[in-house]
Short mmCIF file of C-alpha atoms in Angstrom, two decimals:
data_model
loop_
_atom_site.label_atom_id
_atom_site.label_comp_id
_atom_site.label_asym_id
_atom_site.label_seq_id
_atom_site.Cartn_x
_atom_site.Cartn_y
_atom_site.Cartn_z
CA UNK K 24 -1.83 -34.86 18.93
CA UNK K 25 0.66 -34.20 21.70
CA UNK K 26 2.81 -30.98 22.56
CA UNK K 27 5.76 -32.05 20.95
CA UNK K 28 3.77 -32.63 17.99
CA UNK K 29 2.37 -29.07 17.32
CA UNK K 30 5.87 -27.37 18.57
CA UNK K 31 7.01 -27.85 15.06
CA UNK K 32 3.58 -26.49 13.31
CA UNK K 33 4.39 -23.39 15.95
CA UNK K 34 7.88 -22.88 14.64
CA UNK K 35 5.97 -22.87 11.00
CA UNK K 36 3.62 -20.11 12.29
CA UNK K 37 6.28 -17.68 13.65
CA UNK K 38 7.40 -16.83 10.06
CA UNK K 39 3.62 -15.72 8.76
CA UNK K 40 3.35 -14.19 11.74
CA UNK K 41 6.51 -11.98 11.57
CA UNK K 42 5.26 -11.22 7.79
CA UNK K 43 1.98 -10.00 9.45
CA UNK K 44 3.31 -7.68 11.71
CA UNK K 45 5.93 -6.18 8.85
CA UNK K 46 3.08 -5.62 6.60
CA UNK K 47 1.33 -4.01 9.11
CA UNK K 48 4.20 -1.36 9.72
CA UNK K 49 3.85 -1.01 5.95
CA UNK K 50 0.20 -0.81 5.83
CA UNK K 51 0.62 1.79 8.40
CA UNK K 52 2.78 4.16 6.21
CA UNK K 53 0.53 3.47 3.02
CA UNK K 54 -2.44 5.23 5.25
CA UNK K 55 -0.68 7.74 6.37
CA UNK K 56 0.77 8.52 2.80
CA UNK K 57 -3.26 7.97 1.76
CA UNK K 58 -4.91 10.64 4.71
CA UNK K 59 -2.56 12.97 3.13
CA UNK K 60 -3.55 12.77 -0.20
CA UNK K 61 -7.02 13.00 0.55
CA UNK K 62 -5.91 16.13 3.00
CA UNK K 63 -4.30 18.23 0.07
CA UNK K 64 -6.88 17.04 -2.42
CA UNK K 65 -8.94 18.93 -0.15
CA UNK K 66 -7.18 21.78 0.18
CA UNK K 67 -6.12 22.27 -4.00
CA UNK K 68 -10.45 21.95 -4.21
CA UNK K 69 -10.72 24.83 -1.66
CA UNK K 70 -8.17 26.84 -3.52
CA UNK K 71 -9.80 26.07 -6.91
CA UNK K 72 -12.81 28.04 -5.82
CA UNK K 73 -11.15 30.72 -4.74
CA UNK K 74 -7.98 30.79 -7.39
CA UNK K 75 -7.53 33.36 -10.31
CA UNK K 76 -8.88 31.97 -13.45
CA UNK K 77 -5.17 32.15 -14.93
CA UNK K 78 -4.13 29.20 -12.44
CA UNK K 79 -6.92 26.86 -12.37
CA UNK K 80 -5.04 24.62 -15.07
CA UNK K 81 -2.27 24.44 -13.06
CA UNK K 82 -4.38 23.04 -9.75
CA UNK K 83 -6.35 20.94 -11.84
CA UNK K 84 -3.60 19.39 -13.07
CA UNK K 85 -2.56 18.91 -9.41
CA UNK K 86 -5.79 17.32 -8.42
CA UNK K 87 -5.89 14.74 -11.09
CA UNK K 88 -2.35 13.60 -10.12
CA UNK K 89 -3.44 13.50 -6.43
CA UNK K 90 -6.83 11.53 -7.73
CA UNK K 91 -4.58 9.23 -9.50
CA UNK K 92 -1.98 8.71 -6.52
CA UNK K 93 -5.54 8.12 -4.50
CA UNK K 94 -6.33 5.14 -6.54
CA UNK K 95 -2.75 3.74 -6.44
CA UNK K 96 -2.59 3.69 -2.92
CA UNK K 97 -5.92 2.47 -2.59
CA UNK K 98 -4.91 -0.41 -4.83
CA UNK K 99 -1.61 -1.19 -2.43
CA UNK K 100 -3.44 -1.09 0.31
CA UNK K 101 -5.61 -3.60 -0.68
CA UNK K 102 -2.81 -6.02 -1.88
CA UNK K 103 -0.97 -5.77 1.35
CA UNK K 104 -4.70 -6.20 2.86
CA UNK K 105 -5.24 -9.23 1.10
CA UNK K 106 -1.39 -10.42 2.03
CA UNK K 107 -2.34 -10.12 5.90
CA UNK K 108 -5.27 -12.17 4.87
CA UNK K 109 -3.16 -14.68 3.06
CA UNK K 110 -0.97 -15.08 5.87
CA UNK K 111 -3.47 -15.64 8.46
CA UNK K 112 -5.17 -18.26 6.15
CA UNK K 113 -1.78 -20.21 5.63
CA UNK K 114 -1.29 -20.08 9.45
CA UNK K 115 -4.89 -21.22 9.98
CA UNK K 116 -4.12 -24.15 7.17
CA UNK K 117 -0.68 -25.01 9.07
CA UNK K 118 -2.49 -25.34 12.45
CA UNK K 119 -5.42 -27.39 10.81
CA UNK K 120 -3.26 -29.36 8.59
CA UNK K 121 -0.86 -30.24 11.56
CA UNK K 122 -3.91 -30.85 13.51
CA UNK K 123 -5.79 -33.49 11.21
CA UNK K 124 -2.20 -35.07 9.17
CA UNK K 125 -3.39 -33.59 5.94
CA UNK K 126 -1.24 -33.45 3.35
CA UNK K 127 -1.70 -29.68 2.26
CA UNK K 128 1.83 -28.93 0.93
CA UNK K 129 0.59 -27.50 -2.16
CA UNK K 130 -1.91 -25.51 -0.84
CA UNK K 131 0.57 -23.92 1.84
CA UNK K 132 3.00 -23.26 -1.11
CA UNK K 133 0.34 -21.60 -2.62
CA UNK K 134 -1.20 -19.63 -0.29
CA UNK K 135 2.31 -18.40 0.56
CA UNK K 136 3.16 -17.55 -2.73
CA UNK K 137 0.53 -15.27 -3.43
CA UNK K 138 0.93 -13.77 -0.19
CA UNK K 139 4.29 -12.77 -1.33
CA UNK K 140 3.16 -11.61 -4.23
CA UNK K 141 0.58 -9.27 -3.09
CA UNK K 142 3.02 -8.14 -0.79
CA UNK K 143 5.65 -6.97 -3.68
CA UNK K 144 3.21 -5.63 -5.94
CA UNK K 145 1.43 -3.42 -3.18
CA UNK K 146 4.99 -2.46 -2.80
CA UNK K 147 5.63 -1.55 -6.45
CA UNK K 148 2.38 0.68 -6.77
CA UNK K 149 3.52 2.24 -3.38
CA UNK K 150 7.07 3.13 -4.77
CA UNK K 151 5.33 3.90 -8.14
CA UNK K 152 3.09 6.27 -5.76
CA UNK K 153 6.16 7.74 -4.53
CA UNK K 154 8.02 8.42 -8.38
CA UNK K 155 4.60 10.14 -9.11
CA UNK K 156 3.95 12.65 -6.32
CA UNK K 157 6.85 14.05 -7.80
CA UNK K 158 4.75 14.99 -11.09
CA UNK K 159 2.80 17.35 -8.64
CA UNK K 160 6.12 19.23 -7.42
CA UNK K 161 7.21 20.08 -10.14
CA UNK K 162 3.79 21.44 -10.67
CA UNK K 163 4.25 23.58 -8.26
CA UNK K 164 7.58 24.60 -8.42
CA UNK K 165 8.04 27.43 -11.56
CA UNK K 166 10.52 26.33 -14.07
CA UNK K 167 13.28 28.75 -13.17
CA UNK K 168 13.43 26.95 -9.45
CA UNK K 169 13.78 23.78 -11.15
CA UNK K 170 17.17 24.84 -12.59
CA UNK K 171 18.77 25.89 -10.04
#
């Protein structure tokens, strides 16, 4: 195989690659979104010990809605995880398939495909995280703030 014969697998690869370093800006804002969970988790459990008896339904409340926004983001992290890894293995089959003339159209279809769809749904649960960490303000807030 000659130069100009892998310049076209290379202009294949860009795209996957592109996808990889989006969903890495992504991945980067689900982990920061995740440390801060786990932060204020933290903190409701140190003010559980220490609360009045009359609020600890109130903060336990609060911690299960932080323990279930824990395993949501969890989850999308792992889906746009497993999309990074689905990208690098359909730029891996490109290369190889370019490399030894296979005929691996299906495969690349595939492999891109659920790439893309790993990528959406980690981005659902993520928005989904978002609707729901508004459960906890309200929590917080008494009901006469709310309507205002």
């Amino acid at each position: 195989m000659t130069l100009t014969d892998l310049v076209p697998t290379l202009q294949l690869a860009i795209g996957p690659t592109i996808l990889v370093s989006g969903i890495g800006l992504v991945m980067l804002s689900m982990t920061n979104r995740f440390s801060r969970l786990v932060d204020r988790s933290r903190q409701l459990a140190r003010e559980l010990r220490n609360a009045p008896e009359s609020s600890h339904d109130v903060v336990l409340a609060e911690l299960r809605i932080l323990a279930r926004r824990a395993r949501i983001v969890r989850t999308a992290i792992t889906l746009a995880s497993s999309s990074v890894l689905l990208a690098a293995l359909l730029i891996i089959s490109l290369f190889l398939g370019a490399l030894l003339e296979l005929t691996i159209a299906p495969m690349i279809v595939a492999i891109f495909s659920l790439c893309l769809l790993c990528l959406v749904t980690g981005l659902v649960l993520f928005i989904y995280d978002i609707n729901l960490s508004l459960r906890a303000l309200w929590l917080e807030m008494p009901a006469r703030e709310l309507d205002k």
